[in-house]
Coordinates of C-alpha atoms and ligand atoms in Angstrom, one line a residue:
M289 CA 28.3 25.5 9.6
K290 CA 24.7 26.4 10.3
V291 CA 22.2 24.2 8.5
L292 CA 18.4 24.3 8.4
L293 CA 17.0 20.8 7.7
V294 CA 13.5 20.9 6.3
A295 CA 10.7 18.3 6.6
G296 CA 7.0 18.7 5.9
A297 CA 5.3 15.5 4.9
R298 CA 5.4 11.9 6.0
P299 CA 8.0 10.6 3.6
N300 CA 10.4 13.4 4.7
F301 CA 10.5 12.3 8.3
M302 CA 12.2 9.0 7.6
K303 CA 14.9 10.8 5.6
I304 CA 15.7 13.6 8.1
A305 CA 16.0 11.1 11.1
P306 CA 19.3 9.6 10.0
I307 CA 20.6 12.9 8.6
Y308 CA 20.0 14.7 12.0
R309 CA 21.4 11.8 14.0
S310 CA 24.5 11.7 11.9
S311 CA 25.0 15.5 12.2
L312 CA 25.7 15.1 15.9
K313 CA 28.9 13.3 15.0
F314 CA 30.3 16.4 13.3
P315 CA 31.3 19.0 16.0
G316 CA 31.4 21.9 13.5
V317 CA 27.8 21.3 12.3
D318 CA 24.9 23.1 13.9
C319 CA 21.8 21.5 12.4
K320 CA 18.3 22.7 13.2
I321 CA 15.0 21.1 12.1
V322 CA 12.2 23.0 10.5
H323 CA 8.8 21.3 10.2
T324 CA 6.6 23.1 7.6
G325 CA 3.4 21.5 9.0
Q326 CA 2.4 20.1 5.5
H327 CA 1.3 17.0 7.4
Y328 CA -0.1 17.6 10.8
D329 CA -2.4 14.7 12.0
H330 CA -0.7 12.9 14.9
D331 CA -0.4 9.7 12.9
M332 CA 0.9 11.4 9.8
S333 CA 3.5 13.5 11.7
Q334 CA 4.2 13.3 15.5
T335 CA 4.2 9.5 15.5
F336 CA 7.3 9.6 13.3
F337 CA 9.1 12.2 15.4
D338 CA 8.6 10.0 18.5
E339 CA 9.4 6.6 16.9
L340 CA 12.4 7.7 14.8
E341 CA 13.9 9.7 17.6
I342 CA 13.8 13.1 15.9
P343 CA 14.0 16.0 18.3
T344 CA 11.2 18.7 18.5
P345 CA 11.7 21.0 15.5
A346 CA 13.3 24.4 16.2
Y347 CA 10.6 25.9 14.0
H348 CA 7.1 24.7 13.2
L349 CA 5.5 26.6 10.3
E350 CA 2.0 25.1 10.7
A351 CA 1.2 25.5 7.0
G352 CA -1.4 22.7 6.9
S353 CA -3.4 21.5 3.9
G354 CA -4.7 23.5 0.9
S355 CA -4.4 23.6 -2.9
H356 CA -0.8 23.4 -4.2
G357 CA -0.7 27.2 -4.5
V358 CA -2.0 27.9 -1.1
Q359 CA 0.1 25.3 0.7
T360 CA 3.3 26.2 -1.1
A361 CA 2.7 29.9 -0.6
K362 CA 2.0 29.5 3.2
I363 CA 5.2 27.6 3.6
M364 CA 7.2 30.1 1.6
V365 CA 5.9 33.1 3.6
A366 CA 6.7 31.4 7.0
F367 CA 10.1 30.0 5.9
E368 CA 11.3 33.4 4.6
E369 CA 11.0 34.7 8.2
V370 CA 13.0 31.7 9.5
C371 CA 15.7 32.3 7.0
A372 CA 15.9 36.0 8.0
I373 CA 16.3 35.0 11.7
E374 CA 18.7 32.1 11.3
K375 CA 21.0 33.3 8.5
S376 CA 22.1 29.7 8.0
D377 CA 24.9 28.7 5.6
I378 CA 22.8 25.9 4.1
V379 CA 19.2 24.9 3.7
M380 CA 18.9 21.1 3.3
V381 CA 15.8 19.8 1.7
V382 CA 14.8 16.1 1.1
G383 CA 12.7 14.4 -1.5
D384 CA 10.0 15.9 -3.7
V385 CA 7.0 17.2 -1.7
N386 CA 5.6 20.8 -1.8
S387 CA 7.7 21.7 1.3
T388 CA 10.9 20.7 -0.6
L389 CA 10.1 23.1 -3.5
A390 CA 8.8 25.9 -1.3
C391 CA 11.9 26.0 1.0
S392 CA 14.5 25.6 -1.7
V393 CA 13.1 28.5 -3.6
V394 CA 13.0 30.8 -0.6
A395 CA 16.5 29.8 0.5
K396 CA 18.0 30.4 -2.8
K397 CA 16.5 33.8 -3.2
A398 CA 17.8 34.7 0.3
G399 CA 21.3 33.9 -0.9
I400 CA 21.6 30.6 1.1
K401 CA 23.1 27.5 -0.4
V402 CA 20.7 24.7 -1.1
A403 CA 21.5 21.0 -0.6
H404 CA 19.0 18.6 -2.1
V405 CA 19.0 15.1 -0.8
E406 CA 17.5 12.6 -3.2
A407 CA 18.3 14.8 -6.2
G408 CA 18.2 13.8 -9.8
L409 CA 15.3 11.4 -9.8
R410 CA 12.9 11.8 -12.8
S411 CA 9.7 10.0 -13.7
F412 CA 9.5 12.2 -16.9
D413 CA 5.8 12.6 -16.1
L414 CA 4.9 16.2 -15.6
A415 CA 1.4 15.3 -14.5
M416 CA 2.9 14.3 -11.2
P417 CA 3.3 17.3 -8.8
E418 CA 6.4 15.6 -7.3
E419 CA 8.1 15.7 -10.7
I420 CA 7.7 19.4 -10.9
N421 CA 9.0 19.7 -7.3
R422 CA 12.0 17.6 -8.2
M423 CA 12.8 19.6 -11.3
V424 CA 12.5 23.0 -9.8
T425 CA 14.5 22.1 -6.7
D426 CA 17.3 20.6 -8.7
A427 CA 17.3 23.7 -11.1
I428 CA 18.4 25.9 -8.2
S429 CA 20.3 23.5 -5.8
D430 CA 24.0 23.9 -5.1
Y431 CA 24.7 20.4 -3.8
F432 CA 23.1 17.3 -5.2
F433 CA 23.0 14.1 -3.1
V434 CA 22.0 11.2 -5.2
T435 CA 20.6 7.7 -4.4
E436 CA 21.1 5.8 -7.6
G437 CA 22.9 6.0 -11.0
S438 CA 20.0 7.3 -13.0
G439 CA 20.0 10.4 -10.8
V440 CA 23.6 11.2 -11.7
E441 CA 22.8 10.7 -15.4
N442 CA 19.7 12.9 -15.3
L443 CA 21.6 15.7 -13.5
L444 CA 24.6 15.7 -15.8
R445 CA 22.2 15.6 -18.9
E446 CA 20.6 18.7 -17.4
G447 CA 23.9 20.4 -17.2
K448 CA 24.6 20.3 -13.5
P449 CA 28.3 20.7 -12.6
R450 CA 29.8 17.2 -12.2
D451 CA 31.8 18.2 -9.0
K452 CA 28.6 19.1 -7.2
V453 CA 26.8 15.8 -7.9
Y454 CA 27.5 13.3 -5.1
F455 CA 26.4 9.6 -5.3
V456 CA 26.2 8.9 -1.6
G457 CA 23.5 6.2 -1.4
H458 CA 20.2 6.6 0.3
V459 CA 19.3 8.1 3.7
M460 CA 15.9 6.3 3.5
I461 CA 17.9 3.1 3.6
D462 CA 20.0 4.4 6.5
N463 CA 16.8 4.8 8.4
L464 CA 15.4 1.4 7.3
L465 CA 18.5 -0.6 8.4
Y466 CA 18.8 1.3 11.7
Q467 CA 15.1 0.8 12.6
K468 CA 15.1 -2.8 11.4
S469 CA 18.0 -3.7 13.7
R470 CA 16.1 -2.0 16.6
L471 CA 13.1 -4.1 15.8
D472 CA 15.1 -7.3 15.4
N473 CA 16.7 -6.7 18.8
G474 CA 13.3 -6.4 20.4
R475 CA 13.8 -2.7 21.3
F476 CA 10.1 -2.1 20.5
D477 CA 7.0 -3.3 22.2
V478 CA 5.1 -4.7 19.3
T479 CA 2.6 -6.6 21.3
A480 CA 0.0 -4.0 20.4
L481 CA 0.4 -5.3 16.9
S482 CA -0.9 -8.7 17.7
V483 CA -4.4 -7.2 17.1
Y484 CA -3.5 -7.6 13.5
A485 CA -4.2 -11.3 13.6
L486 CA -3.2 -11.7 10.0
R487 CA 0.4 -11.0 11.0
E488 CA 0.5 -14.4 12.6
E489 CA 0.3 -15.9 9.1
K490 CA 3.9 -14.9 8.3
G491 CA 4.3 -14.5 4.6
R492 CA 0.7 -15.3 3.8
Y493 CA -0.7 -11.8 3.4
A494 CA -0.2 -8.8 1.1
F495 CA 0.5 -5.2 2.3
L496 CA -1.0 -2.3 0.5
T497 CA -0.5 1.5 0.4
L498 CA -2.3 3.8 -2.1
H499 CA -2.6 7.5 -2.1
R500 CA -1.4 9.1 -5.3
P501 CA -3.9 11.7 -6.6
S502 CA -3.6 10.1 -10.1
N503 CA -4.8 6.8 -8.7
V504 CA -7.5 7.9 -6.2
D505 CA -8.9 11.2 -7.4
D506 CA -10.4 9.7 -10.6
A507 CA -13.3 7.4 -9.9
D508 CA -12.8 5.0 -12.9
T509 CA -9.1 4.5 -12.2
F510 CA -9.6 4.0 -8.5
Q511 CA -12.4 1.5 -9.2
D512 CA -10.3 -0.5 -11.7
I513 CA -7.4 -0.6 -9.2
V514 CA -9.7 -1.8 -6.4
S515 CA -11.2 -4.5 -8.6
A516 CA -7.7 -6.0 -9.1
L517 CA -7.0 -5.7 -5.4
N518 CA -10.2 -7.4 -4.5
E519 CA -9.2 -10.3 -6.7
I520 CA -5.8 -10.6 -5.2
A521 CA -7.4 -10.6 -1.8
E522 CA -9.2 -13.8 -2.8
R523 CA -5.8 -15.5 -2.7
F524 CA -4.1 -13.6 0.1
P525 CA -5.7 -11.3 2.6
I526 CA -4.5 -7.7 2.3
I527 CA -3.5 -5.3 5.1
F528 CA -4.2 -1.7 4.1
P529 CA -3.3 1.3 6.2
I530 CA -5.3 3.9 4.4
H531 CA -4.1 7.5 3.7
P532 CA -6.6 10.3 4.6
R533 CA -6.9 11.3 1.0
T534 CA -7.7 7.8 -0.1
R535 CA -10.3 7.3 2.6
K536 CA -12.0 10.5 1.6
M537 CA -12.1 9.7 -2.1
A538 CA -13.3 6.1 -1.5
E539 CA -16.3 7.4 0.5
Q540 CA -17.0 10.0 -2.1
F541 CA -17.0 7.5 -5.0
G542 CA -18.8 4.7 -3.0
I543 CA -15.9 2.3 -3.7
E544 CA -16.1 -1.0 -1.8
F545 CA -13.2 -3.0 -0.7
S546 CA -13.3 -6.8 -0.3
G547 CA -13.9 -8.0 3.2
R548 CA -10.5 -9.7 3.0
I549 CA -8.9 -6.3 2.8
T550 CA -8.3 -5.0 6.4
L551 CA -8.4 -1.2 6.5
L552 CA -6.3 0.3 9.2
P553 CA -5.5 3.9 10.1
P554 CA -2.2 5.3 8.9
L555 CA 0.6 3.4 10.7
G556 CA 3.8 4.6 12.3
F557 CA 7.1 3.5 10.7
I558 CA 7.8 0.6 13.0
E559 CA 4.3 -0.9 12.8
S560 CA 4.3 -0.6 9.1
L561 CA 7.8 -2.2 8.8
F562 CA 6.8 -4.9 11.1
L563 CA 3.9 -5.8 8.8
W564 CA 5.4 -5.4 5.3
K565 CA 8.8 -7.0 5.9
D566 CA 7.1 -10.4 6.1
A567 CA 4.4 -9.8 3.5
E568 CA 4.2 -12.1 0.5
V569 CA 4.0 -9.0 -1.6
V570 CA 3.8 -5.2 -1.2
L571 CA 1.3 -3.4 -3.4
T572 CA 2.0 0.3 -3.5
D573 CA 2.1 3.6 -5.3
S574 CA 4.6 5.1 -2.8
G575 CA 8.1 6.1 -3.9
G576 CA 9.8 5.1 -0.7
L577 CA 8.3 1.6 -0.4
Q578 CA 9.6 0.7 -3.9
E579 CA 13.1 1.3 -2.5
E580 CA 12.6 -0.2 1.0
T581 CA 11.2 -3.4 -0.4
T582 CA 14.1 -3.7 -2.7
A583 CA 16.5 -3.2 0.2
L584 CA 14.9 -6.1 2.2
G585 CA 14.2 -8.3 -0.8
V586 CA 10.4 -8.2 -0.5
P587 CA 8.4 -8.5 -3.8
C588 CA 6.8 -5.2 -4.8
V589 CA 4.1 -4.3 -7.3
T590 CA 4.0 -0.6 -8.1
I591 CA 0.6 0.7 -9.1
R592 CA 1.9 3.3 -11.5
G593 CA 2.9 3.5 -15.2
N594 CA 6.4 4.9 -14.4
T595 CA 8.9 5.2 -11.7
E596 CA 11.6 7.8 -10.9
R597 CA 13.5 5.0 -9.1
P598 CA 14.4 2.7 -12.0
I599 CA 17.1 0.9 -10.0
T600 CA 14.4 -0.9 -8.1
V601 CA 13.1 -2.4 -11.3
E602 CA 16.5 -3.0 -12.9
V603 CA 18.1 -4.9 -10.0
G604 CA 15.6 -4.9 -7.2
T605 CA 12.2 -6.6 -6.5
N606 CA 10.0 -3.9 -8.1
V607 CA 7.6 -4.6 -11.0
L608 CA 5.7 -1.8 -12.6
A609 CA 2.0 -2.6 -13.0
G610 CA 0.3 0.4 -14.5
T611 CA -3.1 1.2 -13.2
T612 CA -5.4 -1.2 -15.0
R613 CA -6.9 -4.3 -13.5
E614 CA -5.1 -6.7 -16.0
G615 CA -1.8 -4.9 -15.5
I616 CA -1.9 -5.2 -11.8
L617 CA -2.8 -8.9 -11.8
K618 CA 0.0 -9.6 -14.3
A619 CA 2.5 -7.7 -12.3
Y620 CA 1.5 -9.5 -9.1
R621 CA 2.2 -12.8 -10.7
D622 CA 5.5 -11.5 -12.2
S623 CA 6.7 -10.1 -8.9
L624 CA 6.5 -13.4 -7.1
R625 CA 8.7 -15.0 -9.9
K626 CA 11.2 -12.1 -9.8
K627 CA 12.1 -12.4 -6.1
S628 CA 14.9 -14.9 -6.4
R629 CA 16.9 -12.7 -8.9
A630 CA 16.8 -9.4 -6.9
A631 CA 19.9 -7.7 -5.6
I632 CA 20.6 -4.6 -3.4
P633 CA 21.5 -1.4 -5.4
P634 CA 25.1 0.0 -5.0
K635 CA 25.7 2.1 -1.9
W636 CA 22.5 1.2 -0.1
D637 CA 24.5 0.3 2.9
G638 CA 23.3 2.6 5.6
R639 CA 26.1 5.2 5.4
A640 CA 24.6 7.9 3.1
S641 CA 23.9 10.4 5.9
E642 CA 27.5 10.3 7.0
G643 CA 28.6 10.7 3.4
I644 CA 26.5 13.9 3.1
W645 CA 28.0 15.6 6.1
E646 CA 31.6 14.6 5.1
V647 CA 31.0 16.3 1.7
L648 CA 29.5 19.5 3.2
V649 CA 32.1 19.8 6.0
R650 CA 34.9 19.5 3.3
E651 CA 33.1 22.1 1.1
F652 CA 33.1 24.5 4.0
E653 CA 36.7 24.1 5.1
Ligands
UD1_218 C1 2.1 14.5 0.0 C2 3.1 14.6 -1.1 C3 3.4 13.2 -1.7 C4 3.7 12.2 -0.7 C5 2.6 12.2 0.4 C6 2.8 11.2 1.5 C7 3.1 16.7 -2.3 C8 2.8 17.3 -3.6 N1 2.7 15.4 -2.2 O1 0.9 14.0 -0.7 O2 4.5 13.3 -2.6 O3 3.8 10.9 -1.3 O4 2.5 13.5 0.9 O5 1.6 11.2 2.3 O6 3.8 17.3 -1.5 N2 -4.4 15.2 5.1 C9 -4.8 14.9 6.4 N3 -3.9 15.0 7.4 C10 -2.6 15.3 7.3 C11 -2.2 15.6 6.0 C12 -3.1 15.6 4.9 O7 -6.0 14.6 6.6 O8 -1.9 15.3 8.3 C13 -5.3 15.2 4.0 C14 -5.9 16.5 3.7 O9 -7.3 16.3 3.3 C15 -5.1 17.0 2.5 C16 -4.8 15.7 1.8 O10 -4.7 14.7 2.9 O11 -5.8 17.9 1.7 C17 -3.6 15.7 1.0 O12 -2.4 16.2 1.8 P1 -1.2 16.8 1.0 O13 -0.1 17.1 1.9 O14 -1.7 18.0 0.2 O15 -0.8 15.7 -0.1 P2 -0.5 14.2 0.1 O16 -1.5 13.5 -0.8 O17 -0.4 13.7 1.5

C-alpha cells in the first residue's frame, strides 16, 4: 500500500511525526512524506523535523507564502506532478491548513483515495479559512479519522458513510505523550532553556500564543486583546513566542506589549512544551494547544469566540474567552477555577496512529 503523507505548516508536523513512525511497524505500508513548503523558516519547519524525528521528505514542493489563492494554487500544481510520478494508493492529509485542502483536491481528481486525519471538526464559522479547508477536504475524502465525538456527529449529519468514519483518537496527543516522556526521561538537553529565567518560577507564569488573522490583522481587535494580556501580566509574567504574522502586524499597528510579557522567537516543540506544561495558564488562539493543554490538565484560555474542538470545553480545561478585554479577563479567572474538574477525552491515549494504519491495512486486504 503506497501512501503519500502530506504536511505543510507547523501544526501539521506534530501530526505526521507519530503517523510516520507508526507506519514503520506495518511491513506492507510504504509511506512517503511530502512537504508542501507552506511554512519554510527554519524555526517554523526544519526545527520540527529534527526534534520530532521526522525523516527528510521524499518531496519538497517549496510553495512558500502568498495569498490563499496563490499559495493553494502553487501547492496544487506541484503536488499534481508528484501524484503522477508516485501513483500512490492513498494520499493522507492532516488538519485544516491550505496544504490539506490543496493536496486532497488534487489527489481526488487524480483518482487516488484520500484519508483525512482530524476529520469532522467544525467551528461553523466560515470566516475562518481553516473551516473552509476542513469542509472541502471532508467533502471529498474516502476515509475519515476522527479525534472526538463531535467530529463523528458532524460527518454523519453531513451524510458521510458511517462505515468510513473511524473514531481513533488523536495523533497530536500520540506525539505529545511520546515527546513528554522523552522530556521527562531527560533525553533532551534543555539547559539552553535556562535563559528563560521565568521558567524557574514553576507554575508562576502564563504562556501565550496568538496568530489567527481574525485576532491580529484588525488593529482594534488586536489592541483590545493586548490590553487584556497586559493586565494579566501584572499578576503573572507572560512568555510569548511570537508568530511571524503577529510580529509583523504588531509593528504595523504600533501595538505595545507590557514589559512583563517576554517576546521570544517561534519555539521548537520541545522548548514550547517544556515551558507551557508548568504554566499557571496557557492563553492561545491555536487549535492544537487547546487539546494539548486538556491532555496534560493545564488551564487554557482560548482567545476566540468559538472552537471546532468542543470536547476541550466540555470535559477538558479549556474556557472560551471571545476577543474582548472583559471576556478574556473573565475567562482567565474562570479557567483557574475549572482546573480541578477537568478530565481526559476518550481515546486520547497515544494509540491513534496505530489505529489509523490498522484500519487502512484492513481496507486494502
Ligand atoms: C497557517 C494555517 C493556520 C495555522 C498556522 C500555524 C492556513 C490557512 N493557515 O497560518 O491554520 O494555525 O499556519 O502557524 O493554512 N511566514 C513566515 N515564515 C514562515 C511561514 C509564514 O514568515 O515559515 C509569514 C509570512 O509572512 C506569511 C504569514 O506568515 O505570509 C502567514 O503564513 P501562512 O502559512 O499563510 O499562514 P499562517 O498564519 O502561518
